[in-house]
Amino acid sequence: MAARGSPRAPPTGRTGPGGRTAVPGAAPEGPPRSRAAAPGPLERRRCRYLRTGRACCQVVEALLAALILACSSVSCSPTGGYTGLPGLGGVYYYQYGGAYSGFSGADGEKAQQLDQRFYLLKLPIGRAAMAVGGCLLVFSCVLILVGVLRLPWRFPAWLLLECILDIVIAISILPALYYFFHFLLGVYSSAVCKEREQLYQSKGYQGFRCSPHGAEIAVGLSGCIAVIVYLLSAGLAVRGYRTVLKRKQKPVQLYEL
């Protein structure tokens, strides 16, 4: 009588979908691996610079320069002056408040002349402040572009030049602010401004005092903040220069400066 054979061992693999037997130790089947998420705009190689301290300082410098430019344009904008009956077909007009009444004849002509003379007195310093703000804005934008193009990594000496320029600008802003307000106070203390103020006050208008207005004060505050930001940017440029030298001696992937 033949001996019974030993029973077969049950299969160890599990039956997968479709009747296929899974191999022991093999990774379980699943949905195909999804592609890695696309990097954000600031994760790209060139845009990583925008997350650094130097880039933040330069963006703030650009914003302050734009504010100086805008406020200076308000300061030296033509007042337009008083326009009498012949000018607007029977409407008394003033740029700051719309339709006014109270001026007639010689007073209207005098107000118009005083406004024009006052505007001409403020025009030189206003244009100078606009030129300074525009130059600072262009300079900041150029620095941001240079950083995005990774020029400091190829030419580390650029960072030293940038540091020197930042220090020079920060020091130059202080006497520029002094000259700006010294000139403005001279205009506001002139006989033209005093006579203009008295003329409008005699008609009940209180918005024409001989003192700096909000836009001119904003120019001063923006300049003071810009001094601090430029000095901070100079310090970060020196630190970036040292970092570049160390990483060039022991090359590693450069993420930020």
Tab-separated table of C-alpha atoms in Angstrom:
chain	number	residue	atom	x	y	z
A	1	MET	CA	0.000	0.000	0.000
A	2	ALA	CA	1.574	3.189	-1.086
A	3	ALA	CA	2.317	5.738	1.598
A	4	ARG	CA	0.447	8.916	1.426
A	5	GLY	CA	2.514	11.886	0.343
A	6	SER	CA	2.939	14.770	2.674
A	7	PRO	CA	0.316	17.438	2.122
A	8	ARG	CA	1.332	20.429	0.056
A	9	ALA	CA	2.087	23.581	1.935
A	10	PRO	CA	-0.466	26.223	1.261
A	11	PRO	CA	0.776	29.061	-0.890
A	12	THR	CA	2.196	31.850	1.177
A	13	GLY	CA	1.473	34.551	-1.315
A	14	ARG	CA	-1.734	36.438	-1.283
A	15	THR	CA	-3.959	36.653	-4.267
A	16	GLY	CA	-4.028	40.165	-5.598
A	17	PRO	CA	-6.509	41.838	-7.850
A	18	GLY	CA	-6.976	40.061	-11.177
A	19	GLY	CA	-6.075	36.625	-9.732
A	20	ARG	CA	-2.335	37.340	-9.548
A	21	THR	CA	-0.371	36.044	-6.623
A	22	ALA	CA	1.726	38.555	-4.787
A	23	VAL	CA	5.348	37.585	-4.233
A	24	PRO	CA	6.404	37.522	-0.571
A	25	GLY	CA	8.598	40.470	0.340
A	26	ALA	CA	7.592	42.493	-2.697
A	27	ALA	CA	6.270	45.978	-2.239
A	28	PRO	CA	2.491	46.137	-2.300
A	29	GLU	CA	1.005	47.326	-5.472
A	30	GLY	CA	-0.632	50.681	-5.445
A	31	PRO	CA	-1.363	53.672	-7.571
A	32	PRO	CA	1.588	54.970	-9.583
A	33	ARG	CA	3.767	57.419	-7.720
A	34	SER	CA	2.600	60.941	-8.278
A	35	ARG	CA	5.010	63.480	-9.636
A	36	ALA	CA	6.687	65.825	-7.223
A	37	ALA	CA	4.865	69.060	-6.763
A	38	ALA	CA	6.200	71.875	-8.890
A	39	PRO	CA	8.376	74.291	-6.900
A	40	GLY	CA	6.919	77.643	-6.009
A	41	PRO	CA	8.155	80.863	-7.609
A	42	LEU	CA	10.532	81.555	-4.687
A	43	GLU	CA	11.914	77.999	-4.690
A	44	ARG	CA	13.565	78.285	-8.056
A	45	ARG	CA	17.293	78.655	-8.163
A	46	ARG	CA	17.454	82.275	-9.223
A	47	CYS	CA	14.489	83.410	-7.162
A	48	ARG	CA	15.919	82.053	-3.925
A	49	TYR	CA	17.818	85.317	-3.639
A	50	LEU	CA	14.537	87.122	-3.013
A	51	ARG	CA	14.229	85.316	0.332
A	52	THR	CA	17.571	86.571	1.644
A	53	GLY	CA	18.167	89.450	4.030
A	54	ARG	CA	19.932	91.556	1.413
A	55	ALA	CA	17.043	91.214	-1.004
A	56	CYS	CA	14.560	92.239	1.695
A	57	CYS	CA	16.615	95.348	2.466
A	58	GLN	CA	16.818	96.237	-1.206
A	59	VAL	CA	13.063	95.852	-1.646
A	60	VAL	CA	12.504	98.172	1.326
A	61	GLU	CA	14.979	100.635	-0.185
A	62	ALA	CA	13.035	100.590	-3.459
A	63	LEU	CA	9.735	101.189	-1.649
A	64	LEU	CA	11.187	104.085	0.350
A	65	ALA	CA	12.656	105.615	-2.802
A	66	ALA	CA	9.267	105.350	-4.519
A	67	LEU	CA	7.657	107.040	-1.516
A	68	ILE	CA	10.212	109.862	-1.616
A	69	LEU	CA	9.582	110.281	-5.334
A	70	ALA	CA	5.805	110.386	-4.916
A	71	CYS	CA	5.814	112.770	-1.942
A	72	SER	CA	8.307	115.071	-3.649
A	73	SER	CA	6.107	115.249	-6.717
A	74	VAL	CA	3.217	116.307	-4.473
A	75	SER	CA	5.407	118.953	-2.854
A	76	CYS	CA	6.480	120.555	-6.125
A	77	SER	CA	3.259	119.994	-8.051
A	78	PRO	CA	1.802	123.168	-9.531
A	79	THR	CA	-0.803	124.626	-7.231
A	80	GLY	CA	-2.765	125.928	-10.181
A	81	GLY	CA	-3.743	128.908	-8.097
A	82	TYR	CA	-6.982	130.766	-7.943
A	83	THR	CA	-8.937	130.927	-11.185
A	84	GLY	CA	-11.369	133.758	-11.515
A	85	LEU	CA	-14.510	134.202	-13.580
A	86	PRO	CA	-12.846	134.489	-16.999
A	87	GLY	CA	-10.858	131.302	-16.477
A	88	LEU	CA	-13.641	128.789	-15.823
A	89	GLY	CA	-16.734	130.420	-17.160
A	90	GLY	CA	-18.149	131.823	-13.954
A	91	VAL	CA	-16.812	129.230	-11.489
A	92	TYR	CA	-14.443	130.138	-8.693
A	93	TYR	CA	-12.028	127.268	-8.556
A	94	TYR	CA	-9.089	126.219	-6.444
A	95	GLN	CA	-7.255	122.944	-6.868
A	96	TYR	CA	-7.242	121.935	-3.202
A	97	GLY	CA	-10.938	122.312	-2.579
A	98	GLY	CA	-12.996	122.654	-5.735
A	99	ALA	CA	-15.409	125.525	-6.206
A	100	TYR	CA	-14.771	128.460	-3.901
A	101	SER	CA	-16.269	131.893	-3.568
A	102	GLY	CA	-14.976	134.977	-1.839
A	103	PHE	CA	-12.411	136.276	-4.332
A	104	SER	CA	-13.300	138.907	-6.818
A	105	GLY	CA	-11.530	141.437	-8.942
A	106	ALA	CA	-8.118	142.483	-7.643
A	107	ASP	CA	-8.102	139.870	-4.859
A	108	GLY	CA	-8.533	137.066	-7.373
A	109	GLU	CA	-5.676	138.297	-9.545
A	110	LYS	CA	-3.459	138.780	-6.502
A	111	ALA	CA	-4.179	135.244	-5.247
A	112	GLN	CA	-3.330	133.825	-8.643
A	113	GLN	CA	-0.045	135.695	-8.796
A	114	LEU	CA	0.952	134.695	-5.271
A	115	ASP	CA	0.193	131.037	-5.958
A	116	GLN	CA	2.347	131.089	-9.062
A	117	ARG	CA	5.256	132.798	-7.298
A	118	PHE	CA	5.010	130.378	-4.374
A	119	TYR	CA	5.070	127.431	-6.767
A	120	LEU	CA	8.182	128.764	-8.496
A	121	LEU	CA	9.919	129.147	-5.131
A	122	LYS	CA	9.307	125.497	-4.224
A	123	LEU	CA	9.984	124.064	-7.666
A	124	PRO	CA	13.827	123.699	-7.490
A	125	ILE	CA	13.924	121.735	-4.227
A	126	GLY	CA	10.957	119.632	-5.322
A	127	ARG	CA	12.650	118.648	-8.561
A	128	ALA	CA	15.884	117.881	-6.735
A	129	ALA	CA	14.068	115.603	-4.283
A	130	MET	CA	12.297	113.847	-7.165
A	131	ALA	CA	15.648	113.277	-8.895
A	132	VAL	CA	17.151	111.802	-5.730
A	133	GLY	CA	14.158	109.515	-5.204
A	134	GLY	CA	14.244	108.355	-8.820
A	135	CYS	CA	17.982	107.597	-8.688
A	136	LEU	CA	17.608	105.629	-5.455
A	137	LEU	CA	14.728	103.654	-6.951
A	138	VAL	CA	16.756	102.725	-10.037
A	139	PHE	CA	19.772	101.817	-7.889
A	140	SER	CA	17.721	99.490	-5.683
A	141	CYS	CA	16.137	97.780	-8.677
A	142	VAL	CA	19.568	97.233	-10.250
A	143	LEU	CA	20.850	95.633	-7.035
A	144	ILE	CA	17.859	93.282	-6.930
A	145	LEU	CA	18.448	92.292	-10.554
A	146	VAL	CA	22.153	91.697	-9.923
A	147	GLY	CA	21.344	89.460	-6.967
A	148	VAL	CA	18.793	87.443	-8.949
A	149	LEU	CA	21.386	86.901	-11.715
A	150	ARG	CA	23.867	85.665	-9.046
A	151	LEU	CA	26.564	88.114	-10.100
A	152	PRO	CA	28.042	88.306	-6.549
A	153	TRP	CA	28.769	84.572	-6.703
A	154	ARG	CA	30.790	85.000	-9.904
A	155	PHE	CA	32.425	88.282	-8.848
A	156	PRO	CA	32.605	88.520	-5.034
A	157	ALA	CA	34.243	91.958	-5.261
A	158	TRP	CA	30.834	93.269	-6.317
A	159	LEU	CA	29.651	92.826	-2.735
A	160	LEU	CA	32.413	95.112	-1.461
A	161	LEU	CA	31.450	97.722	-4.060
A	162	GLU	CA	27.832	97.370	-3.019
A	163	CYS	CA	28.796	97.864	0.634
A	164	ILE	CA	30.734	101.039	-0.194
A	165	LEU	CA	27.864	102.449	-2.250
A	166	ASP	CA	25.350	101.692	0.513
A	167	ILE	CA	27.491	103.501	3.082
A	168	VAL	CA	28.023	106.489	0.788
A	169	ILE	CA	24.291	106.766	0.102
A	170	ALA	CA	23.395	106.460	3.790
A	171	ILE	CA	25.847	109.220	4.715
A	172	SER	CA	24.750	111.441	1.815
A	173	ILE	CA	21.062	111.251	2.719
A	174	LEU	CA	21.636	113.115	5.999
A	175	PRO	CA	22.981	116.389	4.504
A	176	ALA	CA	20.417	116.037	1.695
A	177	LEU	CA	17.601	116.010	4.243
A	178	TYR	CA	19.101	119.000	6.012
A	179	TYR	CA	19.310	120.948	2.763
A	180	PHE	CA	15.770	119.895	1.803
A	181	PHE	CA	14.164	121.221	4.981
A	182	HIS	CA	16.480	124.254	5.178
A	183	PHE	CA	15.365	125.281	1.694
A	184	LEU	CA	11.699	124.596	2.455
A	185	LEU	CA	11.768	126.610	5.659
A	186	GLY	CA	13.322	129.466	3.709
A	187	VAL	CA	10.439	129.317	1.235
A	188	TYR	CA	7.837	129.188	4.012
A	189	SER	CA	9.409	132.141	5.783
A	190	SER	CA	9.479	134.268	2.633
A	191	ALA	CA	7.337	137.341	2.162
A	192	VAL	CA	5.450	135.650	-0.683
A	193	CYS	CA	4.273	132.812	1.534
A	194	LYS	CA	3.316	135.156	4.391
A	195	GLU	CA	1.318	137.400	2.096
A	196	ARG	CA	-0.386	134.394	0.505
A	197	GLU	CA	-1.307	132.975	3.899
A	198	GLN	CA	-2.800	136.274	5.062
A	199	LEU	CA	-4.799	136.653	1.860
A	200	TYR	CA	-6.425	133.237	2.179
A	201	GLN	CA	-7.008	133.634	5.896
A	202	SER	CA	-8.830	136.884	5.227
A	203	LYS	CA	-11.312	134.869	3.154
A	204	GLY	CA	-11.685	132.157	5.797
A	205	TYR	CA	-9.386	129.517	4.276
A	206	GLN	CA	-7.076	127.823	6.815
A	207	GLY	CA	-5.217	125.274	4.635
A	208	PHE	CA	-2.488	127.584	3.357
A	209	ARG	CA	-0.217	128.004	6.350
A	210	CYS	CA	3.486	128.626	5.916
A	211	SER	CA	4.710	125.315	7.339
A	212	PRO	CA	5.745	121.936	5.884
A	213	HIS	CA	2.793	119.755	5.001
A	214	GLY	CA	2.347	115.993	5.306
A	215	ALA	CA	4.034	114.984	2.049
A	216	GLU	CA	7.185	116.940	2.910
A	217	ILE	CA	7.307	115.448	6.403
A	218	ALA	CA	6.900	111.995	4.832
A	219	VAL	CA	9.963	112.682	2.683
A	220	GLY	CA	11.989	113.374	5.827
A	221	LEU	CA	10.759	110.272	7.637
A	222	SER	CA	11.392	108.080	4.597
A	223	GLY	CA	14.906	109.465	4.295
A	224	CYS	CA	15.683	108.706	7.952
A	225	ILE	CA	14.426	105.133	7.599
A	226	ALA	CA	16.408	104.752	4.374
A	227	VAL	CA	19.634	105.647	6.219
A	228	ILE	CA	19.107	102.746	8.631
A	229	VAL	CA	18.175	100.314	5.858
A	230	TYR	CA	21.201	101.214	3.720
A	231	LEU	CA	23.574	100.728	6.652
A	232	LEU	CA	21.986	97.364	7.395
A	233	SER	CA	22.307	96.396	3.743
A	234	ALA	CA	26.003	97.332	3.823
A	235	GLY	CA	26.584	95.013	6.775
A	236	LEU	CA	24.768	92.172	5.021
A	237	ALA	CA	26.881	92.737	1.906
A	238	VAL	CA	30.075	92.280	3.941
A	239	ARG	CA	28.699	89.107	5.492
A	240	GLY	CA	27.740	87.857	2.041
A	241	TYR	CA	31.277	88.516	0.782
A	242	ARG	CA	32.761	86.404	3.566
A	243	THR	CA	30.258	83.644	2.893
A	244	VAL	CA	31.142	83.553	-0.808
A	245	LEU	CA	34.856	83.304	-0.079
A	246	LYS	CA	34.342	80.421	2.354
A	247	ARG	CA	32.134	78.493	-0.049
A	248	LYS	CA	34.518	79.006	-2.941
A	249	GLN	CA	37.328	77.526	-0.849
A	250	LYS	CA	35.119	74.540	0.047
A	251	PRO	CA	32.603	74.298	-2.787
A	252	VAL	CA	29.071	73.470	-1.808
A	253	GLN	CA	25.769	74.242	-3.398
A	254	LEU	CA	25.061	77.896	-2.917
A	255	TYR	CA	21.569	78.537	-1.659
A	256	GLU	CA	21.755	82.104	-0.487
A	257	LEU	CA	24.119	84.948	0.162
